[in-house]
Coordinates of C-alpha atoms in Angstrom, one line a residue:
Chain R
M1 CA 0.0 0.0 0.1
S2 CA 1.2 3.5 -0.7
N3 CA 1.6 6.1 2.1
L4 CA -1.4 8.1 0.5
V5 CA -3.9 5.2 1.1
L6 CA -2.7 4.6 4.5
F7 CA -3.1 8.4 5.4
Q8 CA -6.8 8.4 3.9
L9 CA -7.8 5.2 5.6
R10 CA -6.5 6.7 9.0
K11 CA -8.3 9.8 8.3
S12 CA -11.8 8.1 7.8
T13 CA -11.1 6.0 11.0
V14 CA -10.5 9.1 12.9
A15 CA -13.8 10.6 11.4
L16 CA -15.6 7.5 12.2
S17 CA -14.3 7.5 15.9
A18 CA -15.3 11.2 16.4
I19 CA -18.9 10.9 14.9
S20 CA -19.4 7.9 17.2
K21 CA -18.2 9.8 20.2
L22 CA -20.3 12.5 19.7
N23 CA -23.4 10.1 19.3
K24 CA -22.5 8.7 22.8
T25 CA -22.2 12.0 24.5
H26 CA -25.4 13.2 22.6
I27 CA -27.1 10.1 24.0
E28 CA -25.8 10.3 27.4
I29 CA -26.8 14.1 27.7
Q30 CA -30.2 13.0 26.4
F31 CA -30.2 10.3 29.0
N32 CA -28.9 12.8 32.0
F33 CA -31.8 15.1 30.8
K34 CA -34.7 12.5 30.9
Y35 CA -33.3 11.5 34.3
L36 CA -33.2 15.0 35.6
V37 CA -36.8 15.9 34.4
G38 CA -38.2 12.8 35.9
Q39 CA -36.5 13.3 39.1
L40 CA -37.7 16.9 39.1
S41 CA -41.3 16.2 38.3
Q42 CA -41.4 13.4 40.6
R43 CA -40.2 15.8 43.4
L44 CA -42.5 18.5 42.2
Q45 CA -45.2 16.3 42.5
S46 CA -44.6 15.4 46.0
T47 CA -44.1 18.7 47.2
S48 CA -46.4 20.9 44.7
S49 CA -49.0 21.0 47.2
Q50 CA -46.7 22.4 50.2
V51 CA -45.0 24.8 47.6
V52 CA -48.6 26.5 46.8
V53 CA -49.7 26.5 50.6
R54 CA -46.1 28.1 51.3
E55 CA -46.5 30.9 48.5
N56 CA -50.1 31.5 49.8
T57 CA -49.1 32.4 53.0
K58 CA -46.3 34.4 52.1
R59 CA -48.3 36.6 50.0
E60 CA -50.7 37.1 52.9
Q61 CA -47.9 38.3 55.0
K62 CA -46.3 40.4 52.2
R63 CA -50.0 41.9 51.4
V64 CA -49.5 44.6 54.3
V65 CA -50.1 47.2 51.1
P66 CA -53.9 48.5 51.4
P67 CA -55.5 47.4 47.9
N68 CA -56.6 51.0 47.3
Y69 CA -53.1 52.5 46.9
R70 CA -53.0 52.1 43.3
H71 CA -56.1 54.7 43.1
I72 CA -54.5 57.0 45.9
Y73 CA -50.9 56.9 44.5
P74 CA -51.3 55.9 40.8
E75 CA -48.2 57.9 39.7
F76 CA -46.3 55.7 41.5
L77 CA -46.8 52.7 39.0
P78 CA -44.6 53.0 36.1
D79 CA -46.0 53.3 32.2
P80 CA -47.2 50.0 31.1
N81 CA -45.6 50.7 27.8
M82 CA -42.4 48.2 27.7
E83 CA -40.6 51.1 25.5
F84 CA -40.7 53.3 28.4
R85 CA -39.8 51.1 31.0
N86 CA -36.2 51.5 32.8
S87 CA -36.4 49.9 36.3
V88 CA -33.3 52.0 37.8
R89 CA -34.8 55.3 36.6
E90 CA -38.2 54.1 37.9
K91 CA -36.6 53.5 41.5
L92 CA -34.9 56.7 41.6
E93 CA -38.0 58.7 40.5
R94 CA -39.9 57.1 43.4
T95 CA -37.5 58.0 45.9
D96 CA -37.3 61.4 44.6
M97 CA -41.0 61.3 45.1
I98 CA -41.2 60.4 48.5
N99 CA -38.5 63.1 49.3
R100 CA -40.7 65.6 47.7
R101 CA -43.8 64.3 49.6
S102 CA -42.2 64.7 52.7
R103 CA -42.0 68.2 52.2
I104 CA -45.5 69.0 50.8
E105 CA -48.7 67.0 51.5
I106 CA -49.8 66.0 48.0
P107 CA -53.4 64.5 49.1
E108 CA -55.7 62.0 47.4
F109 CA -57.7 63.4 44.4
Y110 CA -59.3 62.1 41.7
V111 CA -60.4 63.4 38.4
G112 CA -63.6 65.3 39.2
S113 CA -62.5 66.4 42.6
I114 CA -62.3 70.5 43.4
L115 CA -58.6 71.5 44.4
A116 CA -57.0 74.6 45.4
V117 CA -53.1 75.0 44.5
T118 CA -50.9 77.7 45.8
S119 CA -47.7 77.8 44.1
S120 CA -44.9 80.4 44.1
D121 CA -44.9 82.6 41.1
E122 CA -42.2 85.0 40.2
H123 CA -44.2 87.2 38.2
A124 CA -46.9 87.7 40.9
V125 CA -47.3 90.7 43.2
G126 CA -47.3 88.6 46.5
K127 CA -45.1 85.7 44.7
T128 CA -47.7 83.3 45.3
T129 CA -50.7 82.6 43.5
K130 CA -53.8 80.5 44.3
F131 CA -56.1 78.9 41.6
V132 CA -59.2 76.7 42.4
G133 CA -60.8 74.3 40.1
I134 CA -61.7 71.0 39.0
C135 CA -59.5 68.5 38.2
I136 CA -60.3 67.5 34.3
K137 CA -57.2 65.2 33.7
R138 CA -54.5 63.7 35.4
E139 CA -51.8 62.3 33.4
F140 CA -48.5 60.6 33.4
C141 CA -46.5 58.8 36.0
G142 CA -43.2 59.2 38.2
L143 CA -41.9 62.9 38.4
R144 CA -43.7 63.8 35.3
A145 CA -47.3 63.2 36.7
N146 CA -49.3 66.2 36.2
F147 CA -52.9 67.3 36.5
T148 CA -55.2 70.2 34.8
L149 CA -57.5 72.4 36.9
R150 CA -60.3 74.3 35.1
N151 CA -62.4 77.1 36.2
V152 CA -64.6 79.8 34.6
V153 CA -63.4 83.2 35.8
D154 CA -65.3 86.3 35.0
N155 CA -67.0 83.9 32.2
L156 CA -63.7 82.7 30.5
G157 CA -62.6 79.1 30.8
V158 CA -59.2 79.2 32.3
E159 CA -57.2 76.0 32.8
I160 CA -54.1 75.4 34.3
K161 CA -51.6 72.4 34.1
Y162 CA -49.7 71.6 37.3
E163 CA -46.8 69.1 37.7
M164 CA -47.3 67.2 40.9
Y165 CA -43.6 67.0 42.0
D166 CA -43.1 70.9 40.7
P167 CA -41.0 72.6 43.7
R168 CA -43.1 75.7 42.9
L169 CA -46.1 74.1 44.6
Q170 CA -46.6 75.1 48.1
R171 CA -49.7 73.6 48.9
V172 CA -52.4 71.5 47.6
Q173 CA -55.7 71.2 48.9
V174 CA -58.5 69.1 48.2
L175 CA -61.9 71.1 48.6
R176 CA -64.4 68.6 47.4
L177 CA -63.3 64.8 47.2
E178 CA -65.3 63.0 44.6
K179 CA -65.3 61.2 41.6
R180 CA -67.1 61.9 38.2
L181 CA -68.5 59.4 35.7
D182 CA -65.6 59.4 33.3
S183 CA -61.8 59.4 33.9
E184 CA -61.2 62.6 31.7
L185 CA -63.6 65.5 31.9
L186 CA -62.4 67.4 29.2
Y187 CA -66.0 67.7 27.7
L188 CA -66.3 70.7 30.5
R189 CA -64.6 72.6 27.7
D190 CA -68.0 72.2 25.6
A191 CA -70.4 72.5 28.4
D192 CA -72.3 75.4 30.2
P193 CA -69.8 77.6 32.0
E194 CA -72.1 77.0 35.2
F195 CA -70.5 73.3 35.4
S196 CA -67.1 74.6 35.7
T197 CA -67.3 77.4 37.9
F198 CA -66.1 77.4 41.4
P199 CA -65.5 80.3 43.6
F200 CA -62.2 80.9 44.7
D201 CA -63.0 81.4 48.4
M202 CA -64.5 78.0 48.4
D203 CA -64.4 76.1 51.8
A204 CA -63.2 72.8 52.1
E205 CA -65.7 70.0 52.7
F206 CA -65.4 67.6 55.3
L207 CA -65.5 63.8 54.6
N208 CA -65.7 61.4 57.5
E209 CA -62.5 59.3 57.9
G210 CA -62.4 55.9 56.1
A211 CA -65.7 56.6 54.2
P212 CA -65.6 55.5 50.6
V213 CA -65.3 58.5 47.9
P214 CA -68.4 59.5 46.6
V215 CA -69.2 59.2 42.7
N216 CA -71.0 62.4 41.7
P217 CA -73.3 61.4 38.8
L218 CA -73.7 64.6 37.3
K219 CA -74.7 64.9 33.9
V220 CA -73.3 68.2 32.1
N221 CA -75.5 69.6 28.8
L222 CA -73.2 69.9 26.1
R223 CA -73.4 73.0 23.8
P224 CA -74.3 72.5 20.0
P225 CA -71.0 71.7 18.2
P226 CA -68.6 72.9 17.3
W227 CA -66.6 70.9 19.9
Y228 CA -63.3 70.3 21.1
A229 CA -63.8 66.5 20.3
R230 CA -66.1 64.4 18.8
W231 CA -68.1 63.6 21.4
E232 CA -71.1 61.9 19.5
R233 CA -68.2 59.2 18.8
L234 CA -66.4 59.1 22.3
Q235 CA -69.9 59.1 24.2
P236 CA -68.7 60.4 27.6
K237 CA -71.1 59.0 30.4
G238 CA -71.2 62.0 32.2
A239 CA -72.4 64.4 29.2
I240 CA -75.6 64.9 27.4
I241 CA -75.0 65.0 23.9
P242 CA -77.7 67.3 22.0
E243 CA -79.4 66.0 19.3
L244 CA -77.3 66.2 15.9
R245 CA -78.7 67.2 12.5
G246 CA -77.9 66.2 9.1
R247 CA -74.9 65.1 7.8
R248 CA -73.2 64.9 11.2
K249 CA -75.7 62.9 12.7
E250 CA -75.7 60.5 9.6
K251 CA -72.1 60.2 9.8
S252 CA -71.8 59.7 13.2
E253 CA -74.4 57.0 13.2
K254 CA -72.4 55.2 10.5
W255 CA -69.2 55.7 12.2
L256 CA -70.5 54.2 15.5
E257 CA -71.9 51.1 13.4
K258 CA -68.7 50.3 11.8
F259 CA -66.1 51.4 14.3
S260 CA -67.6 51.0 17.5
E261 CA -66.1 47.9 19.6
P262 CA -68.6 46.7 22.1
W263 CA -66.1 43.8 22.7
E264 CA -63.7 45.6 23.8
K265 CA -64.1 45.6 27.6
Y266 CA -63.9 41.8 27.1
D267 CA -60.4 41.9 25.6
L268 CA -58.4 40.8 28.4
M269 CA -55.1 40.7 26.4
K270 CA -55.6 44.8 25.9
Q271 CA -56.4 45.2 29.6
Y272 CA -53.4 43.4 30.3
R273 CA -51.1 45.8 28.2
K274 CA -52.6 48.6 29.6
T275 CA -51.9 47.8 33.1
I276 CA -49.4 46.8 35.5
P277 CA -49.6 43.4 37.0
E278 CA -50.7 42.7 40.7
E279 CA -47.5 41.1 41.9
E280 CA -45.5 43.9 40.2
Q281 CA -47.6 46.6 41.9
D282 CA -47.3 44.8 45.1
S283 CA -43.4 44.9 44.9
I284 CA -43.5 48.6 43.9
Y285 CA -45.9 49.7 47.0
S286 CA -44.2 47.4 49.5
D287 CA -40.8 49.3 48.9
I288 CA -42.6 52.7 49.7
Y289 CA -45.3 51.5 51.9
S290 CA -43.5 52.4 55.2
E291 CA -42.8 56.1 54.4
L292 CA -46.2 56.8 52.7
H293 CA -48.1 55.2 55.7
Q294 CA -46.1 57.2 58.4
M295 CA -46.8 60.5 56.0
E296 CA -50.6 59.4 55.9
I297 CA -50.5 59.2 59.9
A298 CA -48.7 62.6 60.5
S299 CA -51.1 64.4 58.0
K300 CA -54.2 63.1 60.0
K301 CA -52.8 63.9 63.3
L302 CA -52.3 67.4 61.9
K303 CA -56.0 67.5 60.5
R304 CA -57.6 66.2 63.9
K305 CA -55.2 69.3 65.5
K306 CA -56.7 71.6 63.0
A307 CA -60.3 70.3 63.4
F308 CA -60.5 70.1 67.2
V309 CA -61.7 73.7 68.4
K310 CA -61.0 74.3 72.6
P311 CA -64.3 74.7 74.1
K312 CA -64.6 78.1 75.9
K313 CA -65.5 78.9 79.1
T314 CA -69.1 80.6 79.5
G315 CA -70.5 82.3 82.5
Chain K
M1 CA -62.1 61.2 -24.1
F2 CA -58.9 63.3 -22.4
C3 CA -61.2 66.2 -22.1
N4 CA -63.6 64.1 -20.1
G5 CA -60.6 62.9 -18.0
L6 CA -59.6 66.1 -17.2
R7 CA -63.1 67.4 -16.1
N8 CA -63.3 64.4 -13.7
L9 CA -59.9 65.4 -12.2
S10 CA -61.0 68.8 -11.7
E11 CA -64.2 67.5 -10.0
I12 CA -62.3 65.6 -7.5
G13 CA -60.2 68.5 -7.0
Q14 CA -63.1 70.9 -6.4
K15 CA -64.4 68.2 -3.7
I16 CA -61.2 68.0 -1.8
A17 CA -60.8 71.7 -1.7
S18 CA -64.3 72.2 -0.4
R19 CA -64.3 69.5 1.9
G20 CA -65.4 70.9 5.6
F21 CA -63.0 68.7 7.8
H22 CA -59.7 69.3 9.1
T23 CA -57.1 66.5 8.2
T24 CA -54.7 67.2 10.9
A25 CA -55.3 67.9 14.5
V26 CA -56.4 71.4 15.3
N27 CA -53.7 73.3 17.4
D28 CA -54.9 76.7 17.5
Q29 CA -52.0 78.7 16.8
L30 CA -52.0 82.3 16.3
H31 CA -50.7 83.2 12.9
L32 CA -51.7 85.4 9.8
L33 CA -55.4 85.8 9.4
S34 CA -56.3 83.9 12.6
R35 CA -59.5 85.6 14.3
L36 CA -59.0 87.2 17.9
R37 CA -61.2 88.3 20.6
V38 CA -60.7 91.7 22.0
V39 CA -61.5 91.9 25.7
D40 CA -61.1 95.7 26.6
N41 CA -63.8 98.3 26.5
S42 CA -62.3 100.5 23.5
E43 CA -64.9 101.7 21.1
I44 CA -63.6 99.9 18.1
G45 CA -63.1 96.8 19.6
K46 CA -66.6 96.8 21.1
R47 CA -68.3 97.9 17.9
A48 CA -66.2 95.1 16.0
M49 CA -67.2 92.2 18.6
A50 CA -70.9 93.4 18.7
E51 CA -71.1 93.2 14.8
G52 CA -69.4 89.7 15.1
K53 CA -66.3 90.9 12.8
P54 CA -63.5 90.2 15.2
P55 CA -60.1 91.4 14.1
K56 CA -57.7 89.5 11.9
I57 CA -54.1 89.0 12.5
F58 CA -52.0 90.3 9.6
H59 CA -48.6 90.4 11.3
V60 CA -47.1 88.9 14.5
Y61 CA -44.0 91.2 15.7
N62 CA -41.8 88.0 16.5
K63 CA -39.5 85.9 14.2
T64 CA -41.6 82.7 14.3
G65 CA -44.9 84.5 12.9
V66 CA -46.8 82.4 15.8
G67 CA -48.2 84.5 18.3
T68 CA -47.9 83.6 22.1
I69 CA -48.9 85.3 25.1
G70 CA -47.2 88.9 25.3
D71 CA -46.5 88.8 21.7
K72 CA -47.5 92.3 19.8
V73 CA -49.6 91.8 16.6
M74 CA -51.2 93.9 13.9
V75 CA -54.8 93.2 13.4
A76 CA -57.2 94.6 10.7
I77 CA -60.3 95.2 12.8
K78 CA -63.4 97.7 11.2
G79 CA -61.3 98.3 8.2
E80 CA -58.4 99.8 10.4
K81 CA -54.9 98.6 11.2
K82 CA -54.7 98.4 15.1
K83 CA -51.7 96.9 17.1
G84 CA -52.5 94.9 19.9
I85 CA -51.0 92.4 22.5
I86 CA -52.0 88.8 22.9
V87 CA -53.3 88.4 26.3
G88 CA -54.5 84.8 26.4
C89 CA -54.1 81.7 24.1
K90 CA -56.5 78.8 23.4
Q91 CA -53.2 76.6 22.5
T92 CA -52.0 74.2 24.9
Q93 CA -49.4 75.7 27.2
Q94 CA -46.8 74.5 29.3
A95 CA -47.3 73.7 33.2
M96 CA -48.2 76.7 35.2
V97 CA -49.2 78.8 32.4
P98 CA -53.1 79.5 32.0
K99 CA -54.8 78.2 29.1
F100 CA -57.8 80.1 27.8
D101 CA -60.9 79.3 26.3
S102 CA -60.6 82.2 23.6
N103 CA -57.6 83.9 22.1
N104 CA -57.9 87.3 23.7
V105 CA -56.4 90.5 22.4
V106 CA -55.9 94.2 23.9
L107 CA -55.7 96.9 21.5
I108 CA -52.8 99.3 21.9
D109 CA -51.5 102.4 20.2
D110 CA -47.8 103.0 18.7
N111 CA -46.5 104.2 22.3
G112 CA -48.1 100.9 24.0
S113 CA -51.0 102.6 25.9
P114 CA -54.3 100.6 25.6
L115 CA -57.4 102.2 23.8
G116 CA -59.7 101.0 26.4
T117 CA -59.7 101.7 30.0
R118 CA -60.6 98.3 31.4
I119 CA -60.1 94.8 30.3
H120 CA -62.9 92.5 31.7
V121 CA -61.2 89.1 31.6
P122 CA -58.5 87.5 33.9
I123 CA -55.1 87.9 32.6
P124 CA -51.9 85.9 33.1
N125 CA -49.4 86.8 35.8
L126 CA -47.0 85.8 33.6
L127 CA -47.8 88.8 31.3
R128 CA -46.0 91.5 33.8
T129 CA -42.6 90.0 33.5
I130 CA -43.1 89.7 29.7
L131 CA -44.3 93.0 29.0
R132 CA -41.6 94.6 31.3
K133 CA -38.9 92.9 29.4
K134 CA -40.7 94.3 26.1
T135 CA -40.6 97.8 27.1
I136 CA -38.1 100.0 25.8
A137 CA -36.8 102.8 27.6
K138 CA -37.9 106.3 26.2
G139 CA -40.1 104.1 23.9
A140 CA -43.2 102.2 23.9
D141 CA -44.3 101.2 27.5
Y142 CA -46.2 98.2 27.3
T143 CA -46.8 97.8 31.4
K144 CA -49.8 100.5 31.2
L145 CA -51.8 97.5 29.9
L146 CA -51.4 96.1 33.2
A147 CA -52.7 98.7 35.0
I148 CA -56.3 98.2 33.6
A149 CA -56.5 94.6 34.1
T150 CA -59.0 93.6 36.8
K151 CA -58.3 90.1 37.4
F152 CA -54.6 88.1 37.0
V153 CA -54.8 84.2 37.4

């Protein structure tokens, strides 16, 4: 045999042995994996009930955060859109928000509540201004959280947007704590001015401690169009839409028939994408719960002090 | 045949030109030919508003050509040219800056003194600083406008 043939033979044998080795290892790996899975499943089956019970108890122990925190402090929850998420930034923002809250009391309020905001204003005469109005919009989360107040002053509608964690804010006071039928009251722009007129010297109304926040089922009359938005399509619950005429009526009817989505409220996936899951909410609020709770207690004490009037001696 | 096609095209063009809706969101910018509301009690302003012929902007005295709070504008009112100061905008504003339900203007003369004697709507606090900055020494004094205001927000 020539050298060349020998060389080729050796080569092929080496290749063969390599393949067989590989196959062996592959089989071994497969076998090991199967064994492991089997072991794991057996273990899981035996202890699954225990694990569930343990998890439940853990959750109950963990669940010190009141469930209404997501309504009282909605701006602590991040934006559900994954594009805007950044866990480090969110955490830093939360600590900043807590620090600001230790300086100024930002009370619980909702869209539809009437607020009085005192802010330092370099342009004003006394360097502070006070604005009273109904909260018509609440937007964004974190340090960018803001709310818009609306009032009618001298027959002219005025709206001011305030950022909740703006250092210029000096005092935020809730004059009337209530909710309305909608999550946005922008239709008040197209309603009669009486529905958004509030006196600047309005007194704060008292609500019993622990009482549920009342929902005001008020329905406002809208003026005939032109409007700020197409209310006949959006159909807000708290607005009485006047009878439309002619082409606009036809068009709105057609549109509602074609594009309305009555199944939208059953769309679980849509709801999921728009909200932060409960577990995540718990983890967020449990981090800041102690601070928030301390602040709540302090503010309650202050309120009681203010509400208590020393009886006077008579006679 | 060709003529027919052209006619069809022109008809479509007319339809597009005459459609009665916006294709973009309204942003309430104050620029050339925007209508304003006169909020002082000057004779010409009152008559123009009563007749339903509110003034039209035909020049904004800034570099962008878009008027905001405190900008001087030239308006056409009752066949006359008058200058005015924008004292309130409908456009979305930044935080802490009031947004009004109408675009308000106060008419002034060349020296900056207002034509009326009273402003009967609230005007923004911010205007104080803006007008003080715009006032020229020994020239136009725009701060006279602040003296006739009744309410600030």
